[in-house]
Short mmCIF file of C-alpha atoms in Angstrom, two decimals:
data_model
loop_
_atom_site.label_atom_id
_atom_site.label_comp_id
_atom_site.label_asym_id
_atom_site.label_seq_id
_atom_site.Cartn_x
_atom_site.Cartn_y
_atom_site.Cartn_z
CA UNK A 830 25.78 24.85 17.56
CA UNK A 831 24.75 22.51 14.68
CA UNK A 832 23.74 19.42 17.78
CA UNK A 833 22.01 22.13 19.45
CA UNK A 834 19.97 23.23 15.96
CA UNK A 835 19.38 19.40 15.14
CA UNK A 836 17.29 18.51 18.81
CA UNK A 837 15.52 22.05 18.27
CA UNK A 838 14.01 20.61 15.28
CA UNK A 839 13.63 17.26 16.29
CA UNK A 840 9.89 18.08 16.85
CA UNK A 841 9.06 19.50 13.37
CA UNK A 842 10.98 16.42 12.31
CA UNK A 843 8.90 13.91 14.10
CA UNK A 844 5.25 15.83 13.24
CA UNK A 845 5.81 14.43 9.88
CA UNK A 846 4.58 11.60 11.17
CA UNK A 847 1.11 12.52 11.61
CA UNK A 848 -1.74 11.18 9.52
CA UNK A 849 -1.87 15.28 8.12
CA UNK A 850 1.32 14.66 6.36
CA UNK A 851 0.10 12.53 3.83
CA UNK A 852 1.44 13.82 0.65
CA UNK A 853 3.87 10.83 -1.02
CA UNK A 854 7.20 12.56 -0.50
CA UNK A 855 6.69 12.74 3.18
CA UNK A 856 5.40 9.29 3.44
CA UNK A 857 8.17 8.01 1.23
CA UNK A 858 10.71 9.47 3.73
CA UNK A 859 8.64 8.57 6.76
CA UNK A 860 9.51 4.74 5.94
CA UNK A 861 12.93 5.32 4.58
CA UNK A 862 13.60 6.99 8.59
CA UNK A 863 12.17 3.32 10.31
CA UNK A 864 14.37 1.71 7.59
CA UNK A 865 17.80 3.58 8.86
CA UNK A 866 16.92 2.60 12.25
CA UNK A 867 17.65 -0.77 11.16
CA UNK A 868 20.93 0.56 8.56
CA UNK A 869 18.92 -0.28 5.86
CA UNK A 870 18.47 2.36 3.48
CA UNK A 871 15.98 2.54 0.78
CA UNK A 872 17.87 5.61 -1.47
CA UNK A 873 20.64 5.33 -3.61
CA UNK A 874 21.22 1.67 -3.11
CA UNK A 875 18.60 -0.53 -5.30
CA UNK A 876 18.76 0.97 -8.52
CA UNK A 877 15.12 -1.09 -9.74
CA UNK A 878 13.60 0.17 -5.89
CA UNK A 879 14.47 3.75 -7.18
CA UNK A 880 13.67 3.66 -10.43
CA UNK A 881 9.95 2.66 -8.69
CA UNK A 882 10.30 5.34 -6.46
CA UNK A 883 10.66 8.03 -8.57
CA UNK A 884 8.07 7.31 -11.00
CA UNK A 885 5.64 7.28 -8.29
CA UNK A 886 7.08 10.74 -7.52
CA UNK A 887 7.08 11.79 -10.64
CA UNK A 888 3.44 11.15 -11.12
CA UNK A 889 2.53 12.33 -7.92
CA UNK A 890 4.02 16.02 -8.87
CA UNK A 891 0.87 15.51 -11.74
CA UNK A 892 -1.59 16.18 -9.44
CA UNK A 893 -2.89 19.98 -9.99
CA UNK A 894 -2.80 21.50 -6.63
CA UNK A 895 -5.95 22.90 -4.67
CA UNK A 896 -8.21 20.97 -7.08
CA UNK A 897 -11.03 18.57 -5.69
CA UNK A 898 -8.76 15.20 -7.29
CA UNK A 899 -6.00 16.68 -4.75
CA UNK A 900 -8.14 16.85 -1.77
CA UNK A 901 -9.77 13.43 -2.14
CA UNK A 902 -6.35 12.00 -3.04
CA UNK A 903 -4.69 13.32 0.02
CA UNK A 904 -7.96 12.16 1.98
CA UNK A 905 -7.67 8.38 0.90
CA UNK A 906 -3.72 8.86 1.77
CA UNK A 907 -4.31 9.82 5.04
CA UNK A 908 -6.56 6.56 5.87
CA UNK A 909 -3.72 5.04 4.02
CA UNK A 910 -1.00 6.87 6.45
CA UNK A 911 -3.22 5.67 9.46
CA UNK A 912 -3.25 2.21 8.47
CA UNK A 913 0.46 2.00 7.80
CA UNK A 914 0.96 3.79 11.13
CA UNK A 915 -1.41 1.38 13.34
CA UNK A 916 0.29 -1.70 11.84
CA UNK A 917 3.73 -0.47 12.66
CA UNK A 918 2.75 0.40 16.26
CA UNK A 919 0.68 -3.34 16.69
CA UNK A 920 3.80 -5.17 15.13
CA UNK A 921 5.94 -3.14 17.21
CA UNK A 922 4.04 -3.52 20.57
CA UNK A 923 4.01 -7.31 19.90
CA UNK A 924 7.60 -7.28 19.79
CA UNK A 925 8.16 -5.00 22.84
CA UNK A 926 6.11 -7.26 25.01
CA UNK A 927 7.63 -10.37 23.67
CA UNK A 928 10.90 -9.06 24.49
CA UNK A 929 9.49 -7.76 27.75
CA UNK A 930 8.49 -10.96 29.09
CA UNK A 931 11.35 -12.85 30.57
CA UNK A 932 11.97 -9.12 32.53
CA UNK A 933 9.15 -9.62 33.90
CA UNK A 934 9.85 -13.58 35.08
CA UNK A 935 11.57 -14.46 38.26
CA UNK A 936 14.48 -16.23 37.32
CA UNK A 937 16.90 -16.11 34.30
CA UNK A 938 14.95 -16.56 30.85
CA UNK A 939 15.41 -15.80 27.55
CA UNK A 940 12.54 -14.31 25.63
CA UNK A 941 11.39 -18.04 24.70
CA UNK A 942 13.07 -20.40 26.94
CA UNK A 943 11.74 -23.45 24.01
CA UNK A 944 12.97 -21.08 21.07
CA UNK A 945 16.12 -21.12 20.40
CA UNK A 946 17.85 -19.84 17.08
CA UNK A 947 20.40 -22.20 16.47
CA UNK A 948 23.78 -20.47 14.66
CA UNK A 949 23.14 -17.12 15.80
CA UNK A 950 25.41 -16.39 18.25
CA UNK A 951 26.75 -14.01 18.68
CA UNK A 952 24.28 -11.90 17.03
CA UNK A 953 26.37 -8.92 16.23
CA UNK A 954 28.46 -10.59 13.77
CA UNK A 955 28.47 -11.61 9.87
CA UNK A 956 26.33 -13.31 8.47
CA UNK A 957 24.10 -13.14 12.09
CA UNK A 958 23.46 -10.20 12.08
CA UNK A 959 22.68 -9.66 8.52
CA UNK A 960 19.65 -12.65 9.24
CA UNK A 961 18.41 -11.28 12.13
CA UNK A 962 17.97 -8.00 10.47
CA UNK A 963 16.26 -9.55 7.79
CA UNK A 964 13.40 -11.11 10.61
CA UNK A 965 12.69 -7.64 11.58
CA UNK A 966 13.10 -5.72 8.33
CA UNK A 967 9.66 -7.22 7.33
CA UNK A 968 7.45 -5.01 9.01
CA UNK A 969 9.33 -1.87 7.54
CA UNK A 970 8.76 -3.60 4.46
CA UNK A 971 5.49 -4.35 4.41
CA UNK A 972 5.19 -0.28 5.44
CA UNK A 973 6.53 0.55 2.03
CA UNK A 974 4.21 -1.92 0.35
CA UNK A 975 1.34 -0.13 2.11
CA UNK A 976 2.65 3.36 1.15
CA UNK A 977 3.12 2.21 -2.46
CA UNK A 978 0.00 0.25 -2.87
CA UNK A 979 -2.11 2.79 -1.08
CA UNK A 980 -0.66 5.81 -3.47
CA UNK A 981 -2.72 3.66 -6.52
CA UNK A 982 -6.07 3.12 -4.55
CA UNK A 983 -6.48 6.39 -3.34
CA UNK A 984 -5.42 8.00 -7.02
CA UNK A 985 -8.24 5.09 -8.20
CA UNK A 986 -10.94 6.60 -5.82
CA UNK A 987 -10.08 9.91 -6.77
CA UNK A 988 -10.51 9.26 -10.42
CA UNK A 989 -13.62 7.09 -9.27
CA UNK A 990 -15.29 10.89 -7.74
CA UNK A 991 -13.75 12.83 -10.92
CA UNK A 992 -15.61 10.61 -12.96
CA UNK A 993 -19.08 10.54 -11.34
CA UNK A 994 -19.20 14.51 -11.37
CA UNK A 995 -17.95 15.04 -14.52
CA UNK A 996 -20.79 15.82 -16.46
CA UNK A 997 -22.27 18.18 -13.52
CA UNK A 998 -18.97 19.42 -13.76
CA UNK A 999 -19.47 20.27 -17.31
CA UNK A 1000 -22.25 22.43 -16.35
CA UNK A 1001 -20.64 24.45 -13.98
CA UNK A 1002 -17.93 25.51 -17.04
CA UNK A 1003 -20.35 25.99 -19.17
CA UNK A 1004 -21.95 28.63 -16.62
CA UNK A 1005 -18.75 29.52 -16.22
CA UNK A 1006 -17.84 30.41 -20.10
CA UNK A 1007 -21.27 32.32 -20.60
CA UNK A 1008 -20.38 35.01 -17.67
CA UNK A 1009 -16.59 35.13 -18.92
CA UNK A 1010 -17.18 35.51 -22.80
CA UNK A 1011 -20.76 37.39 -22.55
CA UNK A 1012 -22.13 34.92 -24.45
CA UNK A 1013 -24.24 32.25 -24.95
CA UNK A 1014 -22.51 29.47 -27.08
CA UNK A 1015 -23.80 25.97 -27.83
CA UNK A 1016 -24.43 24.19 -24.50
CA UNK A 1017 -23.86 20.53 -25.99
CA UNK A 1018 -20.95 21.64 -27.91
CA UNK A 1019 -18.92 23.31 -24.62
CA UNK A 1020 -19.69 20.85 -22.39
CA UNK A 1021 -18.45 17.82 -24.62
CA UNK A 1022 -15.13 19.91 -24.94
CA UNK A 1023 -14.38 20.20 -21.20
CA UNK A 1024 -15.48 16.39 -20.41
CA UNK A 1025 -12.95 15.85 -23.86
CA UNK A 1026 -9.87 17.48 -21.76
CA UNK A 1027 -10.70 15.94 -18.15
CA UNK A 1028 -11.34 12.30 -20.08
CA UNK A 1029 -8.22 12.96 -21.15
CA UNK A 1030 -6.59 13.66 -17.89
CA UNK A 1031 -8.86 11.31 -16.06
CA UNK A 1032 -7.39 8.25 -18.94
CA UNK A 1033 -3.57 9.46 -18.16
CA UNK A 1034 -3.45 9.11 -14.89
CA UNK A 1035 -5.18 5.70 -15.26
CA UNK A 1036 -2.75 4.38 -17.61
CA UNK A 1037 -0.12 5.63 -15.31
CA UNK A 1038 -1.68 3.55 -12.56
CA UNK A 1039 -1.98 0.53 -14.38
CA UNK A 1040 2.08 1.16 -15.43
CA UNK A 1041 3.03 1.50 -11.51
CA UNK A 1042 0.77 -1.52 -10.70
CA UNK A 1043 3.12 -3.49 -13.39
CA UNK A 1044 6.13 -2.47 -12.02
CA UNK A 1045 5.44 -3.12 -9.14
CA UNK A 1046 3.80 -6.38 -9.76
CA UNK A 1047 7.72 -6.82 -11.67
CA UNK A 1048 9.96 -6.12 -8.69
CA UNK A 1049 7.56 -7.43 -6.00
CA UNK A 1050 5.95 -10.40 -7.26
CA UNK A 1051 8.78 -12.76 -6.21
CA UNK A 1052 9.23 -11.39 -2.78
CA UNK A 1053 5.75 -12.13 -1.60
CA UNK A 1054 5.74 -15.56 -3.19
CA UNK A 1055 8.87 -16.08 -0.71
CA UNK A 1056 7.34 -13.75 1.71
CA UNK A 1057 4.17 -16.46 1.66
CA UNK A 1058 6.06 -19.59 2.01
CA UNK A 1059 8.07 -18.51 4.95
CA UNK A 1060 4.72 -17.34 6.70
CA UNK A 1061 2.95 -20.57 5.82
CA UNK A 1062 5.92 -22.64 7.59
CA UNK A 1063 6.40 -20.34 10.21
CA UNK A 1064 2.35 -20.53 10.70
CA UNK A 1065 2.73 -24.55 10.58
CA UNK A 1066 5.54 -24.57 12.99
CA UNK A 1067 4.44 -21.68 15.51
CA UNK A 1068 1.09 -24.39 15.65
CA UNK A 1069 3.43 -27.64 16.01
CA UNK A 1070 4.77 -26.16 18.69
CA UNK A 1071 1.52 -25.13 20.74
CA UNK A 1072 -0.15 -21.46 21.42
CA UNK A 1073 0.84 -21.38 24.56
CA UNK A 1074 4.11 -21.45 24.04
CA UNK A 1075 4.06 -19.62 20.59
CA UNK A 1076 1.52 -16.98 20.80
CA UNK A 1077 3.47 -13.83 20.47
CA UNK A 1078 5.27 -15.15 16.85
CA UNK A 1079 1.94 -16.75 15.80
CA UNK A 1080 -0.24 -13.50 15.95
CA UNK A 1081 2.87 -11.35 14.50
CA UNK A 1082 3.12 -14.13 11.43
CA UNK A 1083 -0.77 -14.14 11.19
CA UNK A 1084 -0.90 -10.36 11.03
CA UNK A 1085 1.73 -10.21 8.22
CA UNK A 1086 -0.24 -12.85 5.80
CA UNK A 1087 -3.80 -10.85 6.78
CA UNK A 1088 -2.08 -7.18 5.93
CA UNK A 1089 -0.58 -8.29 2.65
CA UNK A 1090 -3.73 -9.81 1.46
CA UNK A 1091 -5.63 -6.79 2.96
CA UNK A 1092 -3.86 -4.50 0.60
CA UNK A 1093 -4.21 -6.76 -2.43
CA UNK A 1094 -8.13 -6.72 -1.69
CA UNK A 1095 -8.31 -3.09 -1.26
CA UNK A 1096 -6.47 -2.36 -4.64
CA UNK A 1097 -9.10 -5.00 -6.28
CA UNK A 1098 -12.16 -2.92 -5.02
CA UNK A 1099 -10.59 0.61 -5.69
CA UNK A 1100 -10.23 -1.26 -9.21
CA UNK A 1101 -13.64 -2.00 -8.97
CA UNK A 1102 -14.96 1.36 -7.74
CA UNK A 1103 -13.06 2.71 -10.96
CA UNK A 1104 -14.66 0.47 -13.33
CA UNK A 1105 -18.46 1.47 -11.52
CA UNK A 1106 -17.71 4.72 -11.99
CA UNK A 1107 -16.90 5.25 -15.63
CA UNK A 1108 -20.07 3.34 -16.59
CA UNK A 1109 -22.01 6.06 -14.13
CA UNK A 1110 -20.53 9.17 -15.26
CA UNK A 1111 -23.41 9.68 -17.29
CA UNK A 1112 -22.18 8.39 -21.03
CA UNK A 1113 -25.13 8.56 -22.70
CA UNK A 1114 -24.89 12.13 -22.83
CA UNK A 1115 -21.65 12.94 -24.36
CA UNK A 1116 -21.13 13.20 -28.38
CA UNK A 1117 -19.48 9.88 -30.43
CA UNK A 1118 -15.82 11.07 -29.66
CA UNK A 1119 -16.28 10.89 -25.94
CA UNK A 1120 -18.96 7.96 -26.06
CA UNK A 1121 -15.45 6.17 -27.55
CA UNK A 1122 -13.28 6.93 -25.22
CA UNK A 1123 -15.41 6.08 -22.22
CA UNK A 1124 -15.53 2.81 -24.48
CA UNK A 1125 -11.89 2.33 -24.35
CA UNK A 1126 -11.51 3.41 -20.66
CA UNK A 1127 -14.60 1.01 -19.54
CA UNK A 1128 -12.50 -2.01 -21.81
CA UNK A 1129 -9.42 -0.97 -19.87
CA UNK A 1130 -10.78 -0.82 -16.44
CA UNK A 1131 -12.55 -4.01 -16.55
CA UNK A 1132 -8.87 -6.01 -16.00
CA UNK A 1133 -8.64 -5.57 -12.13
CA UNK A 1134 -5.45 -4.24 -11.00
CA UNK A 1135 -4.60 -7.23 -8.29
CA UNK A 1136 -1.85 -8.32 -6.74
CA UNK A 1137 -0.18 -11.72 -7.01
CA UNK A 1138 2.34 -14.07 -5.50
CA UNK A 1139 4.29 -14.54 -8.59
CA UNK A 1140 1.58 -14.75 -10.92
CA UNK A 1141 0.77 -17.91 -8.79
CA UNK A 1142 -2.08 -16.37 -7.10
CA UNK A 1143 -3.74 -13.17 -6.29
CA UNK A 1144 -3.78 -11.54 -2.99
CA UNK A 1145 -7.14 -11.07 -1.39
CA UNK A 1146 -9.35 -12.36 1.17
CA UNK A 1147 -9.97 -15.39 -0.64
CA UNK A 1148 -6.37 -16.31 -0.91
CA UNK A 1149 -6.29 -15.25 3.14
CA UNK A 1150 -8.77 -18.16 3.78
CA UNK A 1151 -6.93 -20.93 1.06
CA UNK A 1152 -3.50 -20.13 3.50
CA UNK A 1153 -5.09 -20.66 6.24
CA UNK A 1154 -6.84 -23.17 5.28
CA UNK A 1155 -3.60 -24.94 4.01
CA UNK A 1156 -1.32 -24.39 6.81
CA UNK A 1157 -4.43 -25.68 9.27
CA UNK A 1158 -4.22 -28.95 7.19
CA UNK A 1159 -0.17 -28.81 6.82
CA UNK A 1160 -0.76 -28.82 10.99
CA UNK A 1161 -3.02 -31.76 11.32
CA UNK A 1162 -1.40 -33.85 9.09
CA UNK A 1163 2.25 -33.22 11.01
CA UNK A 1164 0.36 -33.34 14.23
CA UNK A 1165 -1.16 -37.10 13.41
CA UNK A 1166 2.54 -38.62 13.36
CA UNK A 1167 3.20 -36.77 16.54
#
């Protein structure tokens, strides 16, 4: 019975959501499954969202199994698969126990007896439901944006550990050549041929990065600008109308603003850690050709990959403390006529 085969493998189907399934594909589908929950579907629909998609796939399938750049890759995707996870579960216990609350009330209350969404009844038809989905479709959301963002930072610290070995590395193939060919060639000469081919490598997946990063930057840049006002009012107005009263939607509107920034900062110092580690990876030792290209790739690296609102300003920790900073003096200045 096809049911009966479907709840057998329910289980398998719901391990993928462990941290150990970090490869992209899995992660990919991971939030596409919390974005059906809410009959939103992420494949076949936005032709720009799967054009991004697949050229993240496509230069995840790059990656040359078994090999040390795997392993560290998959490593910095499963801190990357943690975080994702913990900030779904936080956002999601927030809501649960701020639509738990008026249960738990003696009495007949809605969830915020002072809140009240005005035009929204009833919620299950057009256009209510379409804007109610769209309050709750953030978090999803900002899971893809984590997925996304995290696939180029942990492919940047990767490249950042490739790049620091790489003339030890040279070494070992040298060894390597003399017991294979029986012979004992010209060290210098050998070893500036394999650091040649993995510069080479090493540069094309950096290029890629710095492609993804644009296009992403492209599709995305407008959302979080929007994303940002919305938070900052909702911030202003959550304040305006008193913690006590708003302190479920205050920490969930806070938490958005500090995750999005959160991944814009760790993008900037995986950028960083990239840029350390070609001027480290021992330069001085390899012949003109190579000196050149660790040239290029130092000139390259030393534009940060960031992320920004629109161009209007990049997301980091500083930008965390100029919102809050803003919507703290929105509040007083509202609260003084009040």
């Amino acid at each position: 019975d096809r049911r009966f085969t479907k709840i057998i493998r329910m289980p398998k189907i719901f391990g993928k959501f462990r941290p150990e399934y970090c490869d992209l594909p899995t992660m990919v589908w991971n939030v596409e499954v919390l974005l059906r929950t809410l009959t939103i579907r992420s494949y076949r629909r936005l032709n720009k969202l799967m054009d991004l998609i697949d050229e993240y796939l496509r230069c995840n399938e790059l990656i040359v199994k078994g090999t040390r750049f795997e392993k560290n890759f998959l490593k910095n995707m499963k801190t990357v698969k943690k975080q994702a996870t913990v900030t779904w579960a936080v956002s999601m216990l927030n809501s649960a126990t701020y639509l738990t609350v008026p249960l738990l009330r003696p009495g007949r209350h809605f969830t915020q007896d002072m809140y009240v969404i005005y035009g929204l009844e009833p919620m299950l038809e057009s256009p209510n439901f379409e804007i109610a989905t769209f309050m709750m479709v953030i978090v999803y959301i900002t899971l893809f944006v984590i997925v996304i963002i995290g696939f180029l930072e942990s492919q940047m610290l990767a490249l950042s550990v490739e790049l620091t070995n790489i003339w030890e590395d040279s070494k070992k193939f040298y060894n390597y050549y003399i017991l294979q060919h029986n012979e004992s060639g010209d060290e210098y000469e050998v070893r500036n041929v394999f650091v040649t081919n993995r510069l080479r490598d090493i540069l094309k997946f950096h290029i890629m990065n710095i492609n993804l990063r644009n296009k992403v930057e492209k599709e995305l840049r407008f959302i979080f600008v929007i994303d940002f006002i919305f938070m900052m009012l909702g911030l202003v107005t959550e304040l305006l109308g008193g913690l006590d009263n708003t302190l479920f939607q205050f920490s969930f509107t806070l938490g958005i603003v500090f995750i999005d920034c959160c991944i814009g900062q760790r993008l900037i110092d995986a950028s960083i850690a990239f840029e350390t580690a070609v001027y480290d990876c021992k330069w001085e030792n390899f012949n003109l050709s190579n000196q050149k290209t660790v040239l290029f790739m130092l000139q390259c690296s030393q534009k940060t990959m960031t992320l920004t609102a629109a161009g209007i300003a990049v997301l980091n920790f500083i930008f965390l403390m100029s919102v809050l900073k803003s919507t703290y003096s929105a509040y007083t200045t509202l609260a003084s006529f009040t």
